[in-house]
Coordinates of C-alpha atoms in Angstrom, one line a residue:
Chain A
M1 CA -10.6 8.6 -22.4
K2 CA -11.5 10.4 -19.2
L3 CA -9.7 9.3 -16.0
A4 CA -13.0 8.6 -14.2
D5 CA -14.0 6.3 -17.0
T6 CA -10.7 4.5 -17.0
L7 CA -11.1 4.0 -13.3
S8 CA -14.6 2.8 -13.4
L9 CA -14.1 0.5 -16.5
S10 CA -11.1 -1.1 -14.8
L11 CA -12.9 -1.5 -11.5
H12 CA -15.7 -3.1 -13.4
S13 CA -13.4 -5.7 -14.9
L14 CA -12.0 -6.5 -11.5
V15 CA -15.4 -7.0 -10.0
S16 CA -16.2 -9.3 -12.8
A17 CA -13.2 -11.5 -11.9
R18 CA -14.2 -11.5 -8.3
T19 CA -12.2 -14.5 -6.9
R20 CA -9.0 -13.5 -8.7
S21 CA -9.2 -9.9 -7.5
L22 CA -10.0 -10.9 -3.9
L23 CA -7.0 -13.2 -3.7
I24 CA -4.7 -10.5 -4.9
V25 CA -6.2 -8.0 -2.5
L26 CA -5.7 -10.6 0.3
A27 CA -2.1 -11.1 -0.6
M28 CA -1.5 -7.4 -0.6
A29 CA -3.4 -6.9 2.6
L30 CA -1.3 -9.6 4.4
G31 CA 1.9 -7.9 3.4
V32 CA 0.7 -4.5 4.5
G33 CA -0.8 -6.0 7.7
A34 CA 2.5 -7.7 8.5
V35 CA 4.4 -4.4 8.2
V36 CA 2.0 -2.7 10.4
V37 CA 1.8 -5.4 13.1
L38 CA 5.5 -6.1 13.2
T39 CA 6.4 -2.4 13.5
A40 CA 3.8 -2.1 16.2
L41 CA 5.5 -4.9 18.0
G42 CA 8.9 -3.4 17.5
D43 CA 7.9 0.0 18.5
G44 CA 5.9 -1.4 21.4
A45 CA 9.0 -3.0 22.7
R46 CA 10.9 0.2 22.3
R47 CA 8.3 2.2 24.2
Y48 CA 8.2 -0.5 26.8
V49 CA 11.9 -0.3 27.5
V50 CA 11.9 3.5 27.3
G51 CA 9.0 3.6 29.6
Q52 CA 10.9 1.3 32.1
F53 CA 13.7 3.8 32.0
A54 CA 11.5 6.7 32.4
S55 CA 9.9 5.1 35.4
L56 CA 13.2 5.4 37.1
G57 CA 12.6 9.1 37.1
T58 CA 12.5 12.1 34.8
N59 CA 15.6 14.2 33.9
L60 CA 17.5 12.0 36.2
V61 CA 21.2 12.6 36.9
I62 CA 22.9 9.9 39.0
V63 CA 26.1 10.5 41.0
L64 CA 28.1 7.5 42.1
P65 CA 31.4 7.3 43.9
G66 CA 34.6 6.2 42.0
R67 CA 35.5 6.6 38.3
A68 CA 33.6 4.7 35.8
E69 CA 36.7 3.5 34.1
T70 CA 37.0 0.8 36.8
T71 CA 35.1 -2.2 35.5
G72 CA 33.4 -4.8 37.6
G73 CA 31.2 -2.8 39.8
F74 CA 32.3 0.3 41.6
P75 CA 35.7 0.4 43.3
G76 CA 34.3 1.1 46.7
A77 CA 32.9 -2.4 46.8
A78 CA 36.2 -4.0 45.9
L79 CA 38.5 -1.8 48.0
G80 CA 36.2 -1.2 50.9
Q81 CA 36.8 2.5 50.4
T82 CA 36.6 4.8 47.5
P83 CA 39.4 7.4 47.2
R84 CA 37.0 9.8 48.7
D85 CA 33.5 9.0 49.9
L86 CA 30.3 10.6 48.8
T87 CA 28.9 12.1 51.9
L88 CA 25.6 13.7 52.9
D89 CA 27.3 17.0 52.8
D90 CA 28.2 16.4 49.2
A91 CA 24.6 15.6 48.5
Q92 CA 23.4 18.8 50.2
A93 CA 25.9 20.8 48.3
V94 CA 24.7 19.3 45.1
G95 CA 21.1 20.1 46.1
Q96 CA 22.0 23.8 46.3
L97 CA 23.1 23.9 42.6
P98 CA 21.0 26.0 40.3
D99 CA 18.8 23.9 37.9
V100 CA 18.5 21.1 40.4
R101 CA 14.9 20.6 41.2
R102 CA 15.4 18.0 43.9
Y103 CA 17.9 15.5 45.1
A104 CA 17.9 12.3 47.1
P105 CA 20.9 10.7 48.8
L106 CA 20.8 7.0 48.6
N107 CA 22.2 4.3 50.9
V108 CA 21.6 0.7 50.2
G109 CA 22.1 -2.3 52.5
A110 CA 20.5 -5.4 53.8
A111 CA 19.1 -6.0 57.3
E112 CA 16.7 -8.2 59.1
L113 CA 13.2 -7.0 59.5
S114 CA 11.1 -8.4 62.3
S115 CA 7.7 -7.9 63.7
G116 CA 5.2 -10.0 65.5
G117 CA 7.3 -13.1 65.4
R118 CA 8.0 -12.8 61.7
L119 CA 11.5 -12.3 60.5
R120 CA 13.1 -11.8 57.1
E121 CA 16.1 -10.2 55.3
V122 CA 15.1 -7.2 53.3
T123 CA 16.9 -4.6 51.1
V124 CA 17.0 -1.3 52.8
L125 CA 17.1 2.0 51.1
G126 CA 18.1 5.0 53.1
S127 CA 17.0 8.3 51.6
N128 CA 15.0 11.5 52.1
A129 CA 11.4 12.5 51.3
E130 CA 12.4 13.5 47.7
L131 CA 13.1 9.9 46.7
L132 CA 9.4 9.4 46.2
P133 CA 8.9 12.0 43.4
I134 CA 12.4 11.4 41.9
R135 CA 11.9 7.7 41.5
H136 CA 8.2 8.1 40.6
M137 CA 7.1 5.8 43.4
E138 CA 3.6 5.8 44.7
L139 CA 2.1 5.1 48.1
A140 CA -0.7 2.7 48.6
Q141 CA -1.3 3.8 52.2
G142 CA 0.0 6.3 54.7
R143 CA 2.7 8.8 53.9
F144 CA 6.3 8.7 52.9
I145 CA 9.3 9.0 55.4
G146 CA 9.1 12.4 57.0
G147 CA 11.1 12.1 60.2
A148 CA 13.5 9.9 62.1
A149 CA 12.6 6.2 62.9
Q150 CA 10.0 6.1 60.2
I151 CA 9.8 3.3 57.7
V152 CA 8.0 2.7 54.4
L153 CA 7.4 -0.9 53.4
G154 CA 7.4 -2.4 49.9
N155 CA 4.0 -3.8 49.0
A156 CA 5.0 -7.5 49.1
I157 CA 6.8 -7.0 52.5
A158 CA 3.7 -5.2 53.9
Q159 CA 1.6 -8.2 52.7
D160 CA 4.0 -10.6 54.4
F161 CA 4.1 -8.9 57.7
F162 CA 0.7 -7.5 57.9
P163 CA -1.7 -9.7 55.9
D164 CA -4.7 -7.9 57.4
G165 CA -3.6 -4.7 55.6
R166 CA -3.2 -2.7 58.7
A167 CA 0.5 -1.8 58.6
I168 CA 0.3 1.9 59.2
G169 CA 1.5 2.9 62.7
Q170 CA 2.8 -0.6 63.5
R171 CA 6.2 -1.0 65.1
V172 CA 8.9 -3.1 63.4
R173 CA 12.5 -3.9 64.1
L174 CA 15.1 -3.4 61.5
G175 CA 18.5 -4.8 62.6
D176 CA 18.9 -3.4 66.1
R177 CA 16.7 -0.4 65.6
R178 CA 13.0 0.3 66.0
F179 CA 10.8 2.0 63.4
R180 CA 7.2 2.9 63.0
V181 CA 5.5 2.1 59.7
A182 CA 4.6 5.4 58.0
G183 CA 3.4 4.1 54.6
V184 CA 3.2 1.2 52.1
L185 CA 4.3 1.5 48.5
T186 CA 2.0 0.5 45.6
T187 CA 2.9 -2.6 43.6
Q188 CA 5.2 -1.5 40.9
G189 CA 7.0 -4.7 40.3
E190 CA 10.4 -5.1 38.7
S191 CA 11.8 -1.8 37.4
M192 CA 15.2 -2.2 35.8
G193 CA 16.3 -5.0 38.1
F194 CA 15.1 -3.4 41.3
N195 CA 11.9 -4.8 42.7
T196 CA 10.4 -2.0 44.7
D197 CA 7.9 -4.5 46.2
E198 CA 10.7 -6.2 48.2
I199 CA 12.4 -3.1 49.8
V200 CA 12.0 -1.0 52.8
I201 CA 12.8 2.7 52.9
I202 CA 14.1 4.6 56.0
P203 CA 15.6 8.1 56.5
V204 CA 19.2 8.3 55.3
D205 CA 20.5 9.2 58.8
D206 CA 19.0 6.1 60.3
A207 CA 20.4 4.0 57.4
Q208 CA 23.9 5.4 58.0
A209 CA 23.6 4.7 61.7
L210 CA 22.2 1.2 61.0
F211 CA 25.0 0.3 58.6
N212 CA 27.5 2.3 60.5
T213 CA 28.8 4.3 57.5
E214 CA 29.2 7.8 56.3
T215 CA 29.2 6.9 52.7
L216 CA 26.5 7.3 50.2
F217 CA 25.8 4.7 47.5
R218 CA 24.3 7.2 45.1
I219 CA 23.0 10.7 44.9
L220 CA 19.9 10.9 42.7
V221 CA 19.4 14.4 41.2
E222 CA 16.5 15.6 39.2
A223 CA 17.2 18.5 36.8
R224 CA 14.7 21.2 36.2
S225 CA 14.3 20.3 32.6
R226 CA 15.6 18.1 29.9
S227 CA 17.8 20.8 28.6
A228 CA 19.2 21.4 32.1
I229 CA 20.5 17.8 32.3
E230 CA 23.9 18.5 30.8
P231 CA 24.6 21.7 32.7
V232 CA 23.6 20.0 35.9
K233 CA 25.9 17.1 35.1
A234 CA 28.8 19.5 34.4
A235 CA 28.1 21.6 37.5
I236 CA 28.0 18.5 39.8
T237 CA 31.3 17.2 38.4
H238 CA 32.9 20.6 38.9
L239 CA 31.5 21.0 42.4
L240 CA 32.5 17.6 43.7
K241 CA 35.9 17.9 42.2
Q242 CA 36.3 21.1 44.2
R243 CA 35.0 19.5 47.3
H244 CA 37.2 16.5 46.9
D245 CA 40.5 18.5 46.7
G246 CA 40.6 18.6 43.0
E247 CA 40.2 14.9 42.5
E248 CA 37.7 13.8 39.9
D249 CA 36.6 10.7 41.8
V250 CA 32.9 10.5 41.1
T251 CA 31.0 9.4 38.1
V252 CA 28.0 11.3 36.9
I253 CA 25.7 9.5 34.5
T254 CA 22.5 10.7 32.9
Q255 CA 19.6 8.5 32.3
D256 CA 19.2 10.2 28.9
A257 CA 22.4 8.8 27.5
V258 CA 21.4 5.2 28.4
L259 CA 17.8 5.8 27.2
E260 CA 19.0 7.2 23.9
T261 CA 21.1 4.2 23.2
F262 CA 18.3 1.8 23.9
D263 CA 16.0 4.0 21.8
R264 CA 18.4 3.9 18.9
I265 CA 18.9 0.1 19.1
L266 CA 15.2 -0.6 19.2
R267 CA 14.4 1.8 16.5
A268 CA 16.9 0.0 14.2
L269 CA 15.3 -3.3 15.2
T270 CA 11.9 -2.1 14.3
L271 CA 13.1 -0.9 11.0
G272 CA 14.7 -4.2 10.3
V273 CA 11.6 -6.1 11.2
A274 CA 9.5 -3.8 9.0
G275 CA 12.0 -4.4 6.2
I276 CA 11.5 -8.2 6.5
A277 CA 7.7 -7.7 6.4
A278 CA 8.1 -5.5 3.3
I279 CA 9.5 -8.6 1.5
S280 CA 6.1 -10.1 1.7
L281 CA 4.9 -7.0 -0.1
A282 CA 7.4 -7.7 -2.8
V283 CA 6.0 -11.2 -3.1
A284 CA 2.5 -9.8 -3.4
G285 CA 3.8 -7.5 -6.1
I286 CA 5.1 -10.6 -8.1
L287 CA 1.6 -12.1 -7.6
V288 CA 0.0 -9.0 -9.0
M289 CA 2.3 -9.2 -12.0
N290 CA 1.5 -12.9 -12.6
V291 CA -2.2 -12.3 -12.4
M292 CA -2.1 -9.3 -14.6
L293 CA -0.1 -11.3 -17.2
V294 CA -2.8 -14.0 -17.1
A295 CA -5.5 -11.3 -17.4
V296 CA -3.8 -9.9 -20.5
T297 CA -3.7 -13.4 -22.1
Q298 CA -7.3 -14.1 -21.2
R299 CA -8.5 -10.8 -22.5
T300 CA -6.5 -10.7 -25.7
A301 CA -9.6 -10.6 -27.9
E302 CA -11.1 -7.8 -25.8
I303 CA -7.9 -5.8 -26.1
G304 CA -7.9 -6.3 -29.8
L305 CA -11.5 -5.1 -29.9
L306 CA -10.7 -2.0 -27.9
K307 CA -7.9 -1.2 -30.4
A308 CA -10.3 -1.8 -33.3
I309 CA -12.8 0.6 -32.0
G310 CA -10.1 3.2 -31.6
A311 CA -8.4 2.9 -28.2
P312 CA -4.8 4.0 -28.5
A313 CA -2.0 2.0 -26.8
A314 CA -1.8 4.5 -24.0
T315 CA -5.4 3.9 -23.1
I316 CA -5.0 0.2 -23.0
R317 CA -1.9 0.6 -20.7
Q318 CA -3.8 3.0 -18.4
L319 CA -6.7 0.5 -18.1
F320 CA -4.4 -2.2 -16.8
L321 CA -2.4 0.2 -14.6
A322 CA -5.7 1.3 -13.2
E323 CA -6.6 -2.3 -12.4
A324 CA -3.3 -2.7 -10.5
L325 CA -4.0 0.6 -8.7
W326 CA -7.4 -0.6 -7.5
L327 CA -6.0 -3.9 -6.4
S328 CA -3.2 -2.3 -4.5
L329 CA -5.4 0.4 -3.0
A330 CA -7.9 -2.2 -1.8
G331 CA -5.1 -4.4 -0.5
A332 CA -3.4 -1.5 1.2
A333 CA -6.6 -0.3 2.9
L334 CA -7.6 -3.8 4.0
G335 CA -4.0 -4.5 5.2
F336 CA -3.9 -1.2 7.1
M337 CA -7.1 -2.3 8.9
L338 CA -5.8 -5.8 9.5
G339 CA -2.6 -4.4 10.9
H340 CA -4.4 -2.1 13.3
A341 CA -6.7 -4.9 14.3
G342 CA -3.7 -7.2 14.9
S343 CA -2.0 -4.5 16.9
W344 CA -5.1 -4.1 19.0
L345 CA -5.2 -7.9 19.6
I346 CA -1.6 -7.8 20.8
R347 CA -2.3 -4.9 23.1
L348 CA -5.3 -6.9 24.4
A349 CA -3.2 -10.0 25.0
Y350 CA -0.1 -8.2 26.4
P351 CA -1.4 -5.0 28.1
V352 CA 2.2 -4.0 29.2
L353 CA 3.3 -3.8 25.6
P354 CA 2.2 -0.5 24.1
A355 CA 2.0 -2.1 20.6
W356 CA 0.8 1.0 18.7
P357 CA 1.9 1.0 15.1
P358 CA 3.8 4.2 14.4
A359 CA 2.3 6.5 11.8
W360 CA 5.3 6.1 9.5
A361 CA 4.7 2.3 9.3
G362 CA 1.2 2.7 8.1
I363 CA 2.2 5.3 5.5
A364 CA 5.2 3.3 4.4
G365 CA 3.3 0.1 4.2
V366 CA 0.5 1.6 2.1
A367 CA 2.9 3.5 -0.1
T368 CA 5.0 0.3 -0.7
A369 CA 1.9 -1.6 -1.6
L370 CA 0.8 1.0 -4.1
L371 CA 4.3 1.2 -5.6
T372 CA 4.9 -2.5 -5.9
G373 CA 1.4 -3.0 -7.4
I374 CA 2.0 -0.3 -10.0
V375 CA 5.5 -1.3 -10.8
A376 CA 4.5 -5.0 -11.1
S377 CA 1.8 -4.1 -13.6
L378 CA 4.0 -2.0 -15.8
L379 CA 5.2 -5.0 -17.8
P380 CA 1.8 -6.7 -18.3
A381 CA 0.2 -3.3 -19.2
A382 CA 3.0 -2.6 -21.7
R383 CA 2.5 -6.1 -23.1
A384 CA -1.3 -5.5 -23.5
A385 CA -0.7 -2.1 -25.1
R386 CA 1.8 -3.6 -27.6
L387 CA -0.6 -6.4 -28.8
D388 CA -1.1 -6.5 -32.5
P389 CA -4.9 -5.8 -33.0
V390 CA -5.3 -8.3 -35.9
R391 CA -3.8 -11.2 -34.0
A392 CA -5.5 -10.1 -30.8
L393 CA -8.9 -10.1 -32.4
S394 CA -8.4 -13.6 -33.6
G395 CA -7.6 -14.5 -29.9
K396 CA -3.9 -15.3 -30.6
Chain B
M1 CA -8.5 6.8 -60.6
T2 CA -10.6 9.7 -59.7
A3 CA -9.5 12.6 -57.6
A4 CA -12.5 12.2 -55.3
A5 CA -11.4 8.8 -54.0
M6 CA -12.0 8.5 -50.3
I7 CA -9.8 5.5 -49.9
R8 CA -6.8 5.2 -52.1
L9 CA -4.4 2.2 -52.0
D10 CA -1.3 2.6 -54.0
A11 CA 0.9 -0.5 -54.5
I12 CA 0.1 -1.8 -51.0
T13 CA 2.1 -4.9 -50.1
R14 CA 1.7 -7.0 -46.9
V15 CA 4.0 -9.9 -46.3
F16 CA 3.6 -12.5 -43.6
H17 CA 6.4 -14.8 -42.4
M18 CA 5.3 -18.4 -41.7
G19 CA 8.4 -20.0 -40.4
D20 CA 11.0 -19.5 -43.1
Q21 CA 8.3 -19.1 -45.8
E22 CA 7.3 -15.7 -47.0
V23 CA 3.6 -15.3 -47.8
R24 CA 2.5 -12.2 -49.8
A25 CA -0.9 -11.7 -48.4
L26 CA -1.3 -8.5 -50.5
D27 CA 0.9 -8.0 -53.5
R28 CA 1.1 -4.5 -54.8
I29 CA -2.6 -3.7 -54.6
S30 CA -3.9 -0.5 -55.9
L31 CA -7.5 0.4 -55.4
D32 CA -9.7 3.5 -55.2
I33 CA -13.0 3.6 -53.3
A34 CA -15.1 6.7 -53.5
A35 CA -17.2 8.1 -50.6
G36 CA -20.6 6.4 -50.4
E37 CA -19.7 3.3 -52.4
Y38 CA -21.0 -0.2 -51.5
V39 CA -18.2 -2.6 -52.2
S40 CA -18.0 -6.4 -51.7
I41 CA -14.7 -8.1 -51.5
M42 CA -14.9 -11.8 -52.4
G43 CA -12.4 -14.6 -52.8
P44 CA -11.4 -17.9 -51.4
S45 CA -9.8 -18.3 -47.9
G46 CA -6.2 -17.0 -47.9
S47 CA -6.8 -14.7 -50.9
G48 CA -6.0 -11.7 -48.7
K49 CA -9.5 -10.2 -48.5
S50 CA -9.5 -9.9 -44.7
T51 CA -6.0 -8.6 -44.7
L52 CA -7.1 -5.9 -47.1
L53 CA -10.0 -5.0 -44.9
N54 CA -7.8 -4.8 -41.8
L55 CA -5.4 -2.6 -43.7
I56 CA -8.2 -0.3 -44.8
G57 CA -9.4 -0.2 -41.2
L58 CA -5.8 0.7 -40.0
L59 CA -5.6 -2.4 -37.9
D60 CA -2.7 -3.6 -40.0
H61 CA 0.2 -1.8 -41.6
P62 CA 1.5 -2.4 -45.1
D63 CA 5.0 -3.4 -45.7
G64 CA 5.1 -1.3 -48.8
G65 CA 2.9 1.2 -50.7
H66 CA 0.8 4.1 -49.6
Y67 CA -2.7 4.4 -48.2
T68 CA -4.5 7.7 -48.4
L69 CA -7.7 8.2 -46.5
N70 CA -9.5 11.5 -47.3
G71 CA -6.4 12.9 -48.8
I72 CA -4.2 12.0 -45.8
D73 CA -1.4 9.5 -46.0
V74 CA -2.5 7.5 -43.0
T75 CA 0.5 5.1 -43.1
T76 CA 2.7 7.9 -41.8
L77 CA 0.4 8.8 -38.9
S78 CA 1.5 8.1 -35.3
E79 CA -0.2 5.3 -33.3
P80 CA -2.5 7.6 -31.3
E81 CA -3.5 9.4 -34.5
Q82 CA -4.3 6.2 -36.2
A83 CA -6.4 5.1 -33.2
R84 CA -8.2 8.4 -33.5
V85 CA -9.0 7.8 -37.2
R86 CA -10.3 4.3 -36.3
R87 CA -12.4 5.7 -33.6
T88 CA -14.0 8.5 -35.5
R89 CA -14.0 7.6 -39.2
I90 CA -14.1 3.8 -39.3
G91 CA -16.7 1.3 -38.0
F92 CA -15.9 -2.4 -37.7
V93 CA -18.4 -5.3 -37.7
F94 CA -16.9 -8.7 -37.2
Q95 CA -18.2 -12.2 -37.9
S96 CA -17.9 -13.2 -34.2
F97 CA -19.4 -9.9 -33.0
H98 CA -16.5 -9.2 -30.5
L99 CA -18.6 -7.8 -27.7
V100 CA -17.0 -7.4 -24.2
P101 CA -18.7 -10.3 -22.3
R102 CA -18.9 -8.6 -18.9
L103 CA -20.4 -5.4 -20.2
T104 CA -24.1 -5.0 -21.0
A105 CA -25.5 -4.2 -24.4
A106 CA -25.6 -0.5 -23.4
G107 CA -22.1 -0.7 -22.0
N108 CA -20.7 -2.2 -25.2
I109 CA -22.3 0.5 -27.3
E110 CA -21.0 3.2 -25.0
L111 CA -17.3 2.1 -25.3
P112 CA -16.4 4.2 -28.3
L113 CA -18.0 7.3 -26.7
M114 CA -16.0 6.6 -23.5
L115 CA -12.8 6.3 -25.5
E116 CA -13.7 9.6 -27.2
G117 CA -13.9 11.2 -23.8
M118 CA -17.5 12.2 -24.0
A119 CA -19.3 13.4 -20.9
A120 CA -21.5 10.8 -19.2
A121 CA -24.8 12.6 -19.7
E122 CA -24.3 13.0 -23.4
R123 CA -23.1 9.4 -23.7
R124 CA -26.3 8.2 -22.0
E125 CA -28.4 10.1 -24.5
R126 CA -26.6 8.8 -27.5
V127 CA -26.6 5.2 -26.3
E128 CA -30.4 5.4 -25.6
A129 CA -31.0 6.7 -29.1
A130 CA -28.8 4.0 -30.6
L131 CA -30.6 1.3 -28.6
K132 CA -33.9 2.6 -29.9
A133 CA -32.7 2.8 -33.5
F134 CA -31.5 -0.8 -33.4
D135 CA -34.6 -2.0 -31.5
L136 CA -32.5 -3.0 -28.5
T137 CA -34.1 -0.9 -25.8
D138 CA -35.5 -3.8 -23.8
R139 CA -32.1 -5.6 -24.1
A140 CA -30.1 -2.6 -22.9
H141 CA -29.1 -4.2 -19.6
H142 CA -28.5 -7.8 -20.9
R143 CA -25.0 -9.1 -21.2
P144 CA -23.9 -10.6 -24.6
A145 CA -24.3 -14.1 -23.3
E146 CA -28.0 -13.4 -22.7
L147 CA -28.6 -12.1 -26.3
S148 CA -29.3 -14.0 -29.5
G149 CA -26.8 -13.9 -32.4
G150 CA -28.9 -11.3 -34.3
Q151 CA -29.2 -9.1 -31.2
R152 CA -25.4 -9.4 -30.6
Q153 CA -24.6 -8.3 -34.1
R154 CA -27.1 -5.4 -33.8
V155 CA -25.3 -4.3 -30.6
A156 CA -22.0 -4.6 -32.6
I157 CA -23.4 -2.4 -35.4
A158 CA -24.8 0.1 -33.0
R159 CA -21.4 0.3 -31.4
A160 CA -19.7 0.7 -34.8
T161 CA -22.0 3.5 -35.8
I162 CA -22.3 5.4 -32.6
L163 CA -19.7 8.0 -33.7
H164 CA -21.2 8.1 -37.2
P165 CA -18.1 6.9 -39.1
A166 CA -17.8 7.6 -42.8
V167 CA -16.6 4.0 -43.6
M168 CA -18.2 0.8 -42.4
L169 CA -16.1 -2.3 -42.6
A170 CA -17.8 -5.6 -42.2
D171 CA -15.9 -8.9 -42.1
E172 CA -18.3 -11.8 -42.8
P173 CA -21.1 -10.0 -40.8
T174 CA -23.6 -12.8 -41.4
G175 CA -21.1 -15.7 -41.0
N176 CA -22.4 -16.7 -37.6
L177 CA -26.1 -16.0 -38.2
D178 CA -28.9 -18.0 -39.8
H179 CA -30.3 -16.8 -43.1
R180 CA -33.2 -14.8 -41.8
T181 CA -31.2 -12.9 -39.0
G182 CA -28.4 -12.5 -41.5
G183 CA -30.8 -10.8 -43.9
E184 CA -31.9 -8.4 -41.1
V185 CA -28.3 -7.5 -40.3
V186 CA -27.6 -6.9 -44.0
A187 CA -30.6 -4.7 -44.2
L188 CA -29.3 -2.6 -41.3
L189 CA -25.9 -2.2 -43.0
E190 CA -27.5 -1.3 -46.3
D191 CA -29.7 1.2 -44.6
L192 CA -26.4 2.9 -43.3
H193 CA -25.2 2.9 -46.9
Q194 CA -28.4 4.5 -48.1
R195 CA -27.7 7.3 -45.7
G196 CA -24.3 7.9 -47.1
T197 CA -21.9 5.6 -45.3
T198 CA -19.2 3.9 -47.4
L199 CA -19.8 0.2 -46.9
I200 CA -17.2 -2.4 -47.6
V201 CA -18.1 -6.1 -47.0
V202 CA -15.8 -9.0 -47.0
T203 CA -17.6 -12.3 -47.6
H204 CA -17.6 -15.6 -49.4
D205 CA -21.3 -15.7 -49.4
R206 CA -22.1 -15.1 -53.1
E207 CA -25.6 -13.9 -52.4
L208 CA -24.4 -11.3 -49.9
G209 CA -21.6 -10.3 -52.2
A210 CA -23.9 -9.9 -55.2
R211 CA -25.9 -7.2 -53.3
A212 CA -23.1 -4.7 -53.5
R213 CA -22.8 -2.2 -56.3
R214 CA -19.2 -3.0 -56.9
H215 CA -17.6 -6.4 -56.7
I216 CA -13.9 -6.9 -56.1
G217 CA -12.6 -10.5 -56.6
M218 CA -9.3 -11.5 -54.9
R219 CA -7.0 -14.4 -55.3
D220 CA -3.5 -14.9 -53.9
G221 CA -3.1 -11.4 -52.7
A222 CA -4.1 -9.7 -55.9
I223 CA -7.3 -8.2 -57.3
V224 CA -8.5 -10.4 -60.1
A225 CA -11.8 -8.8 -60.7
D226 CA -13.3 -5.3 -60.2
E227 CA -16.8 -5.0 -61.6
T228 CA -19.5 -2.4 -61.2

């Protein structure tokens, strides 16, 4: 028998048993759809977290004072002094290293911001103009800090102090010092525990004067490329060790290391979730087997007839396998579409979650459906092929 | 026994087990049927006549003895080879027609051609010719449920003859038909015999049995009469 005839004959018998076929296709489709939707969710979560990290900056290397072995924050906070402070000179030296695209020293403190009778405590970042590109911040109005006594306001703070939206050029007081508003940041919201809407940014010199300190909280360094991250990290460690009289008293961390860990964890999670969804495919497979067994029983006389008019056992087996193939194929295709529609709905409901099903999930879901369908029909097909034609013809 | 025998059964035995009882449906049967013969096999229920027919049609396997068809010992053939013999050399007509209910008349007639792996265009031609020959052209696209008994049996005969088998086996072909339609079906089968097909009919309808040139009587798994 020709393959095309086997396929069309089996399709014909499926179409004749419409309800039965549709239910099986539905069961298959739900299984495949579940795999696609759940992996879309898992992968969406992964992308979301990775995106959050990436929004901190690209190819970022962060230098902090003290050794990382000390747990519970950085030692500077506990002892009042690190063995040797990170200074602006250190930061400038780091900035001279090859493969460093840009750097931003960072000072963090709290101060009272006042203007026009309003007063509130704000988090103050002291840095240079490079902070904007390094941290991927964007300005809603005005420009970034470019000279002394300039201040950039977080979006929520600007709203609080200047509800009319005319913040640029206004004078504000921060602690005991006066600043002129240069720009306002766009709303970015929470980004890894740092709400950029609730901060103000001033030049690092002003910050050091304001907080009366020579010490830096961090140095943010952007490497020229991803591959330059490790050399830059090594070069910074080496340079600061030299500058600090041979003491290795700073910690250099790369965003990549953290990111990779999260990436790995969330990928494993996605796989786990996909595995759970695949169980529903196994259930669908058992359904296929059950329905095929019933079909063999119902069509005993027909199988006997086919044998009587000269169908070899192999042809009977192929006819039933082809039916399973059709069911699985239709179920997988429908499930694939359902899964993508479901993912689309999730993206519609939660725009922050990039719930795109990864390509492997679709392929794996469809392949699993086809495989379970075929495997589940092996037994019924073999049973049909083995039927004794004389007994089958009499309907036994 | 003549050397020209088309069908040669040699000490064929078929045993069924009913619980712990052993029933010898066929007990050392030897029989020669030449090409082009018209044979009726008659006997009471349980005499083994249907079992004999199934065996000749390769639907059943003997527990002992040898069956030679056209000089080939078919009992030793593999399953696919036996299927091929059934498909190309043997035509079956059953009492209950055995049409596939979801296929149209044309679809049922086409089945053996499909199993043979014939190209669709040639199949269509052959099926059309068969529909015409059996006066079913206007019923081509009807399902069995929409056909009368006589039409159903005509579809079954058309299906059985579509590959021009040398042997036609009919098991109570008129059993489910009224007298007149039965007569028409018998006329069709006898027409095939006229054109050279070996025709073997199992029946307990004496009138039908008497029409054959050779009458085989069976009882308790043995041949008790063989008259020409």
